[in-house]
CSV table of C-alpha atoms in Angstrom, one decimal:
chain,number,residue,atom,x,y,z
A,22,MET,CA,83.2,113.8,117.0
A,23,ARG,CA,85.5,116.6,116.6
A,24,TRP,CA,88.8,115.8,114.5
A,25,THR,CA,91.6,117.1,116.4
A,26,ARG,CA,95.1,118.1,114.9
A,27,GLU,CA,96.5,115.0,116.6
A,28,ILE,CA,94.3,112.9,114.7
A,29,GLN,CA,95.1,114.6,111.3
A,30,LEU,CA,98.7,114.4,112.1
A,31,ASP,CA,98.6,110.3,112.3
A,32,LEU,CA,96.5,110.7,109.1
A,33,PHE,CA,99.2,112.7,107.1
A,34,GLY,CA,102.4,112.6,108.8
A,35,PRO,CA,104.5,115.7,110.2
A,36,VAL,CA,102.9,119.2,109.7
A,37,LYS,CA,105.2,121.5,108.0
A,38,ALA,CA,104.4,125.1,106.3
A,39,ALA,CA,102.8,125.0,102.7
A,40,GLU,CA,104.9,125.8,99.9
A,41,PRO,CA,104.3,128.3,97.1
A,42,ALA,CA,101.8,126.8,94.8
A,43,PRO,CA,102.8,125.5,91.2
A,44,PRO,CA,102.0,127.5,88.2
A,45,VAL,CA,99.2,125.5,87.4
A,46,SER,CA,96.8,123.5,89.7
A,47,TRP,CA,98.3,119.9,90.3
A,48,VAL,CA,95.0,118.2,91.8
A,49,GLU,CA,93.6,116.3,88.8
A,50,GLU,CA,91.3,113.6,88.7
A,51,PRO,CA,92.8,110.2,87.7
A,52,ASP,CA,92.4,109.2,84.1
A,53,SER,CA,92.8,105.6,84.7
A,54,PRO,CA,92.8,105.4,88.6
A,55,VAL,CA,94.2,102.1,90.3
A,56,LEU,CA,91.3,100.4,91.7
A,57,ALA,CA,91.3,99.2,95.6
A,58,ASP,CA,91.0,95.9,96.4
A,59,ASP,CA,87.3,95.5,97.1
A,60,PRO,CA,85.9,92.3,97.5
A,61,GLU,CA,82.4,91.2,96.5
A,62,PRO,CA,80.1,90.9,99.5
A,63,ALA,CA,79.4,87.5,100.8
A,64,ALA,CA,76.3,85.3,99.1
A,65,GLU,CA,73.5,86.3,101.1
A,66,LEU,CA,71.7,83.2,103.1
A,67,PRO,CA,67.9,82.4,102.7
A,68,GLY,CA,65.8,84.6,104.9
A,69,GLN,CA,68.4,87.4,105.2
A,70,LEU,CA,67.0,90.9,104.7
A,71,GLY,CA,70.8,91.5,103.8
A,72,LEU,CA,70.4,95.5,104.0
A,73,PHE,CA,73.8,95.9,104.5
A,74,SER,CA,75.4,93.6,102.2
A,75,SER,CA,73.1,95.4,99.5
A,76,ARG,CA,74.2,98.8,100.3
A,77,SER,CA,78.0,97.9,100.3
A,78,ALA,CA,77.7,96.2,97.1
A,79,ARG,CA,75.8,99.4,95.7
A,80,LEU,CA,78.5,101.6,97.0
A,81,ALA,CA,81.4,99.3,95.6
A,82,PRO,CA,82.2,101.7,93.0
A,83,VAL,CA,82.2,104.7,95.1
A,84,ARG,CA,84.9,103.2,97.4
A,85,ARG,CA,86.9,102.2,94.2
A,86,LEU,CA,86.9,105.5,92.8
A,87,LEU,CA,87.6,107.0,96.5
A,88,ALA,CA,90.7,105.4,97.2
A,89,ALA,CA,92.3,105.9,93.9
A,90,GLY,CA,92.0,109.5,94.5
A,91,ALA,CA,89.1,110.0,92.3
A,92,LEU,CA,87.2,112.4,94.4
A,93,GLY,CA,84.9,113.8,91.9
A,94,GLY,CA,84.1,110.8,90.3
A,95,ALA,CA,83.2,109.0,93.4
A,96,ALA,CA,80.8,112.1,94.2
A,97,GLU,CA,78.9,111.8,91.0
A,98,ALA,CA,78.8,108.0,91.3
A,99,ALA,CA,76.9,108.3,95.1
A,100,ALA,CA,74.7,111.1,93.2
A,101,GLY,CA,73.6,108.1,91.0
A,102,ILE,CA,72.8,105.7,93.6
A,103,ARG,CA,69.3,106.0,95.0
A,104,GLY,CA,69.0,106.8,98.7
A,105,GLU,CA,72.5,108.3,98.7
A,106,VAL,CA,71.9,111.9,98.6
A,107,ALA,CA,73.9,112.7,101.6
A,108,LEU,CA,76.4,111.0,101.0
A,109,ALA,CA,77.2,112.5,97.3
A,110,ARG,CA,76.8,115.8,98.9
A,111,ALA,CA,79.5,115.0,101.7
A,112,LEU,CA,81.5,113.5,99.0
A,113,ARG,CA,81.3,116.8,96.5
A,114,GLY,CA,82.4,118.6,99.8
A,115,LEU,CA,85.5,116.9,100.3
A,116,SER,CA,86.3,116.7,96.3
A,117,GLU,CA,85.8,120.5,96.5
A,118,ARG,CA,88.0,121.1,99.5
A,119,VAL,CA,91.0,119.3,97.9
A,120,ALA,CA,90.7,120.7,94.8
A,121,ALA,CA,90.6,124.3,96.5
A,122,THR,CA,94.2,123.4,98.1
A,123,ARG,CA,97.0,125.3,96.3
A,124,SER,CA,99.6,122.2,96.7
A,125,PRO,CA,100.0,118.6,98.0
A,126,GLU,CA,101.9,120.5,100.9
A,127,GLU,CA,98.9,122.2,102.0
A,128,LEU,CA,96.8,119.4,101.5
A,129,ALA,CA,99.1,116.9,103.7
A,130,SER,CA,98.7,119.7,106.5
A,131,ALA,CA,95.1,120.4,105.9
A,132,ASP,CA,92.3,119.6,108.5
A,133,LEU,CA,89.9,117.7,106.7
A,134,GLY,CA,88.0,116.9,109.8
A,135,ALA,CA,84.8,118.4,109.0
A,136,GLU,CA,84.3,116.6,105.5
A,137,LEU,CA,85.7,113.4,106.5
A,138,ALA,CA,83.1,113.2,109.7
A,139,ARG,CA,80.3,114.1,107.5
A,140,ILE,CA,81.2,111.3,104.9
A,141,GLY,CA,81.3,109.1,108.4
A,142,ALA,CA,78.0,110.1,109.3
A,143,ALA,CA,76.5,109.4,105.7
A,144,ALA,CA,78.1,106.1,105.0
A,145,PRO,CA,80.0,102.9,106.5
A,146,GLY,CA,83.4,103.1,107.8
A,147,ASP,CA,84.6,101.6,105.1
A,148,VAL,CA,83.5,104.6,102.7
A,149,LEU,CA,85.4,106.9,105.2
A,150,ALA,CA,88.8,104.7,104.9
A,151,ALA,CA,88.7,105.0,101.1
A,152,ALA,CA,88.1,108.6,101.2
A,153,ARG,CA,91.3,108.9,103.9
A,154,ARG,CA,93.2,106.7,101.2
A,155,GLY,CA,91.8,109.0,98.2
A,156,VAL,CA,93.3,111.7,100.1
A,157,THR,CA,96.7,110.4,100.4
A,158,ALA,CA,96.9,109.1,97.0
A,159,SER,CA,95.9,112.6,95.8
A,160,VAL,CA,99.1,114.3,98.3
A,161,ALA,CA,101.0,111.1,96.6
A,162,ARG,CA,100.1,112.3,92.9
A,163,GLY,CA,100.8,115.8,93.6
A,164,CYS,CA,104.1,115.0,95.3
A,165,GLU,CA,105.1,113.2,92.2
A,166,ALA,CA,104.6,116.3,90.2
A,167,LEU,CA,107.4,117.8,92.4
A,168,GLY,CA,110.2,116.1,90.6
A,169,PRO,CA,112.4,113.0,91.3
A,170,ASP,CA,113.3,113.4,95.2
A,171,GLY,CA,110.5,115.9,95.7
A,172,THR,CA,109.4,115.5,99.2
A,173,VAL,CA,105.6,116.4,101.0
A,174,ALA,CA,105.8,117.1,104.9
A,175,GLY,CA,109.4,115.1,104.2
A,176,ARG,CA,108.0,112.1,102.5
A,177,LEU,CA,108.8,111.0,99.4
A,178,ALA,CA,106.0,110.2,96.7
A,179,PRO,CA,106.6,106.4,97.0
A,180,GLU,CA,106.1,106.8,100.9
A,181,TRP,CA,102.8,108.7,100.2
A,182,TRP,CA,101.7,105.5,98.0
A,183,GLU,CA,102.5,103.2,100.5
A,184,ALA,CA,100.5,105.2,103.3
A,185,ALA,CA,97.5,105.1,100.8
A,186,GLY,CA,98.2,101.3,100.4
A,187,TYR,CA,99.1,101.1,97.3
A,188,PRO,CA,102.3,99.3,97.8
A,189,GLU,CA,103.2,98.3,93.9
A,190,GLU,CA,102.3,101.8,93.1
A,191,ALA,CA,105.0,103.0,95.5
A,192,GLU,CA,107.3,101.4,93.4
A,193,GLN,CA,106.2,102.3,90.2
A,194,ALA,CA,106.8,105.8,91.6
A,195,ALA,CA,110.2,105.1,92.5
A,196,HIS,CA,110.8,104.0,88.8
A,197,ARG,CA,109.2,106.8,87.3
A,198,ALA,CA,111.4,109.1,89.3
A,199,LEU,CA,114.5,107.2,88.5
A,200,GLU,CA,113.9,107.3,84.6
A,201,ARG,CA,113.5,111.1,84.8
A,202,GLU,CA,117.0,111.3,87.4
A,203,PRO,CA,118.8,107.8,87.5
A,204,ALA,CA,121.0,109.1,90.7
A,205,ALA,CA,118.1,110.5,92.6
A,206,PRO,CA,119.7,109.7,95.8
A,207,ARG,CA,117.0,109.7,98.1
A,208,THR,CA,114.6,107.5,95.8
A,209,LEU,CA,117.4,105.1,95.2
A,210,LEU,CA,117.9,104.5,98.8
A,211,TRP,CA,114.1,104.2,99.4
A,212,LEU,CA,113.8,101.3,96.6
A,213,ALA,CA,117.2,99.7,97.9
A,214,ASN,CA,115.4,99.7,101.5
A,215,HIS,CA,112.3,98.4,100.0
A,216,ARG,CA,113.7,95.7,97.9
A,217,TYR,CA,115.8,94.6,101.1
A,218,GLY,CA,112.9,94.7,103.2
A,219,GLU,CA,111.0,92.4,100.5
A,220,GLY,CA,113.7,89.6,101.0
A,221,GLU,CA,115.4,91.0,97.7
A,222,ALA,CA,118.8,91.4,99.2
A,223,PHE,CA,120.7,90.9,96.0
A,224,ALA,CA,118.7,93.4,93.9
A,225,ALA,CA,118.6,95.9,96.9
A,226,ARG,CA,122.6,95.9,97.1
A,227,ASP,CA,122.8,96.6,93.2
A,228,VAL,CA,120.5,99.7,93.9
A,229,TYR,CA,122.4,100.3,96.9
A,230,ARG,CA,125.5,100.7,95.2
A,231,ARG,CA,124.1,103.4,93.3
A,232,ALA,CA,122.7,105.1,96.0
A,233,VAL,CA,125.8,105.5,97.8
A,234,ALA,CA,127.7,106.5,94.2
A,235,ALA,CA,124.9,109.5,93.9
A,236,SER,CA,125.6,112.7,95.7
A,237,GLY,CA,124.4,113.6,99.1
A,238,ALA,CA,125.0,112.5,102.6
A,239,VAL,CA,124.3,108.3,103.7
A,240,ARG,CA,123.7,107.6,107.4
A,241,PRO,CA,123.8,104.1,109.2
A,242,GLY,CA,120.6,104.7,110.1
A,243,ASP,CA,119.2,105.5,106.6
A,244,LEU,CA,120.3,101.9,105.5
A,245,ALA,CA,118.1,98.7,106.0
A,246,ASP,CA,120.9,96.3,105.0
A,247,ALA,CA,123.6,95.9,108.0
A,248,ARG,CA,126.1,95.0,106.0
A,249,VAL,CA,126.0,98.2,103.4
A,250,ALA,CA,125.6,100.4,107.0
A,251,ALA,CA,128.8,98.9,108.0
A,252,LEU,CA,130.9,100.5,105.3
A,253,LEU,CA,130.3,103.9,107.3
A,254,LEU,CA,132.2,102.2,110.4
A,255,ASP,CA,135.0,100.9,107.5
A,256,ALA,CA,135.4,104.4,106.2
A,257,GLN,CA,136.1,106.1,109.7
A,258,ASP,CA,138.7,103.0,110.4
A,259,LEU,CA,140.7,104.1,107.3
A,260,ASP,CA,140.2,107.5,108.0
A,261,LEU,CA,138.3,108.1,105.0
A,262,ASP,CA,136.5,111.5,105.5
A,263,PRO,CA,133.9,112.5,104.1
A,264,PRO,CA,133.2,108.7,104.0
A,265,GLY,CA,130.1,108.9,101.8
A,266,PRO,CA,132.6,109.1,98.1
A,267,TRP,CA,134.7,106.2,99.2
A,268,LEU,CA,131.6,104.0,100.0
A,269,VAL,CA,131.7,102.3,96.7
A,270,LEU,CA,135.1,101.2,97.1
A,271,LEU,CA,134.7,100.2,100.4
A,272,GLY,CA,131.7,97.8,99.4
A,273,ILE,CA,133.9,96.5,96.3
A,274,LEU,CA,136.7,95.7,99.0
A,275,ALA,CA,134.1,93.9,100.9
A,276,GLU,CA,132.7,92.2,97.7
A,277,LEU,CA,129.1,93.3,97.8
A,278,TRP,CA,129.3,94.6,94.3
A,279,ALA,CA,131.3,94.2,91.5
A,280,LEU,CA,133.7,96.8,89.9
A,281,HIS,CA,131.7,99.2,87.9
A,282,PRO,CA,132.2,102.4,85.8
A,283,VAL,CA,132.8,105.8,87.6
A,284,PRO,CA,129.4,108.1,87.4
A,285,ALA,CA,129.9,111.0,85.1
A,286,ARG,CA,130.7,114.1,87.0
A,287,PRO,CA,133.5,116.4,88.4
A,288,PRO,CA,135.9,113.9,89.7
A,289,ASN,CA,136.6,113.8,93.6
A,290,PRO,CA,139.9,111.7,95.4
A,291,ALA,CA,137.5,108.9,95.7
A,292,ASP,CA,136.3,108.8,91.8
A,293,ARG,CA,140.4,109.1,90.6
A,294,PHE,CA,141.1,106.3,93.3
A,295,HIS,CA,138.3,104.3,91.7
A,296,GLU,CA,139.6,105.1,87.7
A,297,ALA,CA,142.9,104.3,88.8
A,298,LEU,CA,141.6,100.9,90.3
A,299,ILE,CA,139.9,99.8,86.9
A,300,ARG,CA,143.4,101.0,85.1
A,301,SER,CA,145.2,98.6,87.4
A,302,ARG,CA,142.8,95.5,87.0
A,303,GLU,CA,142.8,96.0,83.7
A,304,ALA,CA,146.3,95.9,83.5
A,305,THR,CA,146.5,93.0,85.8
A,306,ALA,CA,143.9,91.2,83.9
A,307,ARG,CA,146.5,91.4,80.5
A,308,GLY,CA,149.3,90.0,83.0
A,309,GLN,CA,150.9,93.6,83.6
A,310,ARG,CA,151.5,95.6,86.3
A,311,ASP,CA,150.1,99.5,85.9
A,312,ILE,CA,152.9,101.2,88.6
A,313,PRO,CA,151.4,104.5,87.7
A,314,SER,CA,148.1,103.5,88.8
A,315,ARG,CA,149.2,101.9,92.2
A,316,ARG,CA,151.2,105.0,92.8
A,317,GLU,CA,148.3,107.4,92.3
A,318,MET,CA,145.7,104.9,94.5
A,319,LYS,CA,148.4,104.9,97.5
A,320,SER,CA,149.1,108.6,97.2
A,321,LEU,CA,145.1,109.2,97.5
A,322,ALA,CA,144.1,106.8,100.4
A,323,PRO,CA,147.1,105.1,101.6
A,324,GLN,CA,145.3,103.0,104.2
A,325,LEU,CA,142.7,101.8,101.6
A,326,PHE,CA,145.2,101.1,98.9
A,327,ALA,CA,146.9,98.7,101.7
A,328,GLU,CA,143.7,96.7,102.1
A,329,PHE,CA,143.2,96.3,98.3
A,330,LEU,CA,146.7,95.1,97.9
A,331,SER,CA,146.7,92.7,100.8
A,332,ARG,CA,143.2,90.7,99.7
A,333,GLY,CA,144.6,90.6,96.2
A,334,GLN,CA,142.3,92.7,94.7
A,335,ILE,CA,144.7,94.7,92.9
C-alpha cells in the first residue's frame, strides 16, 4: 500500500517547513529508553502450535526498543533473532533515515511511508505500531532539545510525548522545561490544562496563576478551566485592556487563588496595582489604612479598585 501525505499528516500533525539544523545532531539513541507497556504473551494451551505467540515473545525486546525511540538498538536486536533478517534490514533502514534528518521539524514532516511499509511487510502490526511510536518519541526528544516552550509543527515536547503514548513522560518533560525556565508560558498552560483534565482542579489553578502571570497573550480557548477562562470576560467588563496582565488580580478578586508576590520583571500598570494591593493588605492586617496605596490602585484601575473595595478585599 502506498503511504499518502494524508496518512503522514495524521501520524505527525500539521506539516511545516523545516527549520535550520542545530549545530550538532539531535538524533541520539536513548541511554535508558522508556519502555513501552508490553504484556507477556498468553500461556499456550496443550496442543497449540503457538507460532504466533512464540514470535511475539521473541520480538518483545524489539518492540520495547522501537517504542522508546531506540531505533538502531531495535535493528540490532532483530538481527540477533533467527529468521528476522528482513525485519532487521527494514528497521535499519528506518533508523538510518531518522538519523539523517537534520532537525526534529524535518523528521516530523518527513514521509516515512516506504520505511514503515517495509516494516509492516516483515513483521506483525504491533511492531509497526511500536515503530511509529518510536519515531514520534524521537521527535519529542528533539523538541525538548529546542528549549523551554520550543515547538515542532506547532506542538510542545509534552504534546509529542503524549502522541507517542507516554503521558507520564509528557508531564516530566513539562517539569524539565520549567526547571530551565519557570515562566515558560506555553508549557505552564499545557501543564495546567493537563492537571485540570486529570481531575486535579486545585493543583491546576495554581499553575494557571503562574501561566497567566507569565508574559504572552491568553485566549479563552486556551484554558480548559471555565472559571479561569471567565476572567477574560471580567477584564472586558472592567475595561482592563489588554486583559492579560490583569488576570492574576481578577483571579484574586474571584478567590481562585491567594495573593502572591509580583513576578520579578519591569512593572506594568497591573503589577503596580498588585504591589499596592499587597501593601494595602499588609497595612490592614496591622489595623492601619494605607491611603497612598489605595489612591494608586484607584488611579490605575478605578473599576477594579471599586470591586476589591466593595468585596472587602482591601
